[in-house]
Amino acid sequence: MQEANSSRVEARLAELGHELPAVAKPVAAYLPAVTSGNYVYTSGQLPIIKGELTVAGKVGAEVSTEVAAQQAQVCALNALAAIKAEIGDLDRIKRIVKVVGFVSSDPAFTAQPGVINGASEFFGEVFGDAGLHARSAVGVAALPLDAPVEVEVIAEFE
């Protein structure tokens, strides 16, 4: 039986083999997440693990689509950490409303949606139907710290 103080979402993350990390420190002048009404908006989350970017480079050149999709999942996990810090409990999330993914792309690379599937599929695994969302997957010339991917999230909560 689940303890009264434990989060169903965090228990689901543990089932999937994930632990919620500390909120990634901003790399510039912004907040990791802000709320407006019943929505929380995350800033773009990089695939930082324990304070470090572990994969760098352009997708389609130095970074494969598969590795970039795994990094998009890391971004999504970091977004959940930022959301928890903002609203206190991930069980308050009613729905992941929108995901915007940026992929640092080699000029010939056109599979950005496949990369951002790493985040989208992760939200589906964690939240079920409430994890299904609208989305954009955008190729860009470069991202902060030479990250291969960056993900931002809008979630509705109660």
CSV table of C-alpha atoms in Angstrom, one decimal:
chain,number,residue,atom,x,y,z
A,1,MET,CA,0.0,0.0,0.0
A,2,GLN,CA,1.2,3.5,-0.9
A,3,GLU,CA,2.2,5.7,2.0
A,4,ALA,CA,0.0,8.8,2.6
A,5,ASN,CA,2.8,11.2,1.9
A,6,SER,CA,4.1,9.6,-1.3
A,7,SER,CA,3.1,10.8,-4.7
A,8,ARG,CA,1.4,8.5,-7.1
A,9,VAL,CA,3.3,10.1,-10.0
A,10,GLU,CA,6.6,9.7,-8.2
A,11,ALA,CA,5.7,6.0,-7.5
A,12,ARG,CA,5.0,5.6,-11.2
A,13,LEU,CA,8.4,7.2,-12.1
A,14,ALA,CA,10.1,4.7,-9.7
A,15,GLU,CA,8.2,1.8,-11.4
A,16,LEU,CA,9.6,3.0,-14.7
A,17,GLY,CA,13.1,3.2,-13.2
A,18,HIS,CA,13.4,7.0,-12.8
A,19,GLU,CA,14.1,9.2,-9.8
A,20,LEU,CA,13.0,12.8,-9.8
A,21,PRO,CA,16.2,14.9,-9.9
A,22,ALA,CA,16.9,18.2,-8.2
A,23,VAL,CA,15.7,21.1,-10.2
A,24,ALA,CA,18.3,22.0,-12.8
A,25,LYS,CA,19.9,25.4,-12.1
A,26,PRO,CA,19.0,28.1,-14.7
A,27,VAL,CA,21.9,28.8,-17.1
A,28,ALA,CA,20.8,32.5,-17.4
A,29,ALA,CA,18.3,35.0,-15.9
A,30,TYR,CA,15.0,33.1,-15.7
A,31,LEU,CA,12.9,30.8,-13.3
A,32,PRO,CA,12.7,27.1,-13.9
A,33,ALA,CA,8.9,27.3,-13.8
A,34,VAL,CA,6.1,29.8,-13.2
A,35,THR,CA,2.3,29.4,-12.6
A,36,SER,CA,-0.5,31.4,-14.1
A,37,GLY,CA,-4.0,30.4,-13.0
A,38,ASN,CA,-4.1,26.6,-13.0
A,39,TYR,CA,-1.2,26.2,-15.5
A,40,VAL,CA,2.4,25.8,-14.9
A,41,TYR,CA,4.9,26.7,-17.6
A,42,THR,CA,8.4,25.4,-17.5
A,43,SER,CA,11.4,27.1,-19.0
A,44,GLY,CA,13.3,25.1,-21.6
A,45,GLN,CA,14.8,22.2,-19.8
A,46,LEU,CA,18.2,20.8,-21.0
A,47,PRO,CA,19.2,17.2,-20.6
A,48,ILE,CA,21.3,17.9,-17.5
A,49,ILE,CA,22.0,15.0,-15.2
A,50,LYS,CA,23.5,15.7,-11.7
A,51,GLY,CA,24.4,19.2,-12.8
A,52,GLU,CA,26.1,18.2,-16.0
A,53,LEU,CA,25.3,18.1,-19.7
A,54,THR,CA,26.3,14.5,-20.6
A,55,VAL,CA,25.7,14.6,-24.3
A,56,ALA,CA,26.5,17.5,-26.6
A,57,GLY,CA,26.4,18.3,-30.3
A,58,LYS,CA,24.1,18.4,-33.3
A,59,VAL,CA,21.6,15.7,-33.9
A,60,GLY,CA,22.2,14.0,-37.2
A,61,ALA,CA,25.9,14.7,-36.9
A,62,GLU,CA,27.6,14.0,-33.5
A,63,VAL,CA,24.4,12.7,-31.8
A,64,SER,CA,22.1,10.0,-33.2
A,65,THR,CA,18.3,10.3,-33.2
A,66,GLU,CA,18.0,7.5,-30.6
A,67,VAL,CA,20.5,9.1,-28.2
A,68,ALA,CA,18.7,12.5,-28.7
A,69,ALA,CA,15.3,10.9,-28.0
A,70,GLN,CA,16.8,9.6,-24.7
A,71,GLN,CA,18.0,13.1,-23.9
A,72,ALA,CA,14.6,14.5,-24.6
A,73,GLN,CA,13.3,12.1,-21.9
A,74,VAL,CA,15.9,13.5,-19.5
A,75,CYS,CA,14.6,17.0,-20.4
A,76,ALA,CA,11.0,15.8,-19.6
A,77,LEU,CA,12.1,14.4,-16.2
A,78,ASN,CA,13.8,17.7,-15.4
A,79,ALA,CA,10.6,19.5,-16.4
A,80,LEU,CA,8.7,17.4,-13.9
A,81,ALA,CA,11.2,18.4,-11.2
A,82,ALA,CA,10.7,22.0,-12.0
A,83,ILE,CA,6.9,21.6,-11.9
A,84,LYS,CA,7.1,19.8,-8.5
A,85,ALA,CA,9.2,22.7,-7.1
A,86,GLU,CA,6.6,25.1,-8.4
A,87,ILE,CA,3.3,23.4,-7.4
A,88,GLY,CA,4.5,21.1,-4.6
A,89,ASP,CA,3.0,17.8,-5.6
A,90,LEU,CA,3.0,16.1,-9.1
A,91,ASP,CA,-0.3,14.4,-8.2
A,92,ARG,CA,-1.9,17.9,-8.7
A,93,ILE,CA,-1.2,17.6,-12.5
A,94,LYS,CA,-4.5,17.1,-14.4
A,95,ARG,CA,-2.9,17.1,-17.8
A,96,ILE,CA,0.2,17.7,-19.8
A,97,VAL,CA,-1.2,20.3,-22.2
A,98,LYS,CA,1.7,21.2,-24.5
A,99,VAL,CA,5.3,20.1,-25.1
A,100,VAL,CA,7.6,22.2,-27.2
A,101,GLY,CA,10.9,20.5,-28.2
A,102,PHE,CA,13.9,22.1,-29.8
A,103,VAL,CA,16.5,20.0,-31.6
A,104,SER,CA,19.9,21.2,-32.4
A,105,SER,CA,20.0,19.9,-35.9
A,106,ASP,CA,22.6,19.2,-38.6
A,107,PRO,CA,21.3,21.1,-41.6
A,108,ALA,CA,20.3,17.9,-43.4
A,109,PHE,CA,18.5,16.4,-40.3
A,110,THR,CA,14.7,16.4,-40.6
A,111,ALA,CA,13.5,13.8,-38.0
A,112,GLN,CA,12.9,16.3,-35.1
A,113,PRO,CA,9.5,14.7,-34.3
A,114,GLY,CA,11.2,11.4,-33.6
A,115,VAL,CA,13.6,13.0,-31.2
A,116,ILE,CA,10.8,14.8,-29.2
A,117,ASN,CA,8.9,11.5,-29.1
A,118,GLY,CA,11.4,10.7,-26.3
A,119,ALA,CA,9.6,13.3,-24.1
A,120,SER,CA,6.1,12.7,-25.4
A,121,GLU,CA,6.2,8.9,-24.9
A,122,PHE,CA,7.6,9.5,-21.5
A,123,PHE,CA,4.7,11.7,-20.4
A,124,GLY,CA,2.3,9.1,-21.8
A,125,GLU,CA,4.0,6.3,-19.8
A,126,VAL,CA,3.9,8.4,-16.6
A,127,PHE,CA,0.4,10.0,-16.8
A,128,GLY,CA,-1.5,7.8,-19.2
A,129,ASP,CA,-4.2,9.7,-21.1
A,130,ALA,CA,-3.5,12.8,-19.1
A,131,GLY,CA,0.0,12.8,-20.6
A,132,LEU,CA,-1.2,13.1,-24.2
A,133,HIS,CA,-0.6,16.6,-25.4
A,134,ALA,CA,-0.3,19.1,-28.2
A,135,ARG,CA,3.3,19.5,-29.4
A,136,SER,CA,5.8,21.3,-31.6
A,137,ALA,CA,9.2,19.8,-32.6
A,138,VAL,CA,11.5,22.5,-34.0
A,139,GLY,CA,15.0,22.2,-35.5
A,140,VAL,CA,17.4,24.9,-34.5
A,141,ALA,CA,21.0,25.8,-35.3
A,142,ALA,CA,22.2,25.7,-31.7
A,143,LEU,CA,21.1,25.4,-28.1
A,144,PRO,CA,22.6,26.5,-24.8
A,145,LEU,CA,25.8,24.6,-23.8
A,146,ASP,CA,25.7,22.8,-27.1
A,147,ALA,CA,22.8,20.6,-25.9
A,148,PRO,CA,21.3,18.4,-28.5
A,149,VAL,CA,17.7,19.0,-27.3
A,150,GLU,CA,15.7,21.3,-25.1
A,151,VAL,CA,12.1,20.7,-23.9
A,152,GLU,CA,9.5,23.1,-22.4
A,153,VAL,CA,6.2,22.0,-20.9
A,154,ILE,CA,2.8,23.5,-20.1
A,155,ALA,CA,0.8,21.5,-17.5
A,156,GLU,CA,-2.7,22.1,-16.0
A,157,PHE,CA,-3.0,21.4,-12.3
A,158,GLU,CA,-5.6,21.5,-9.6
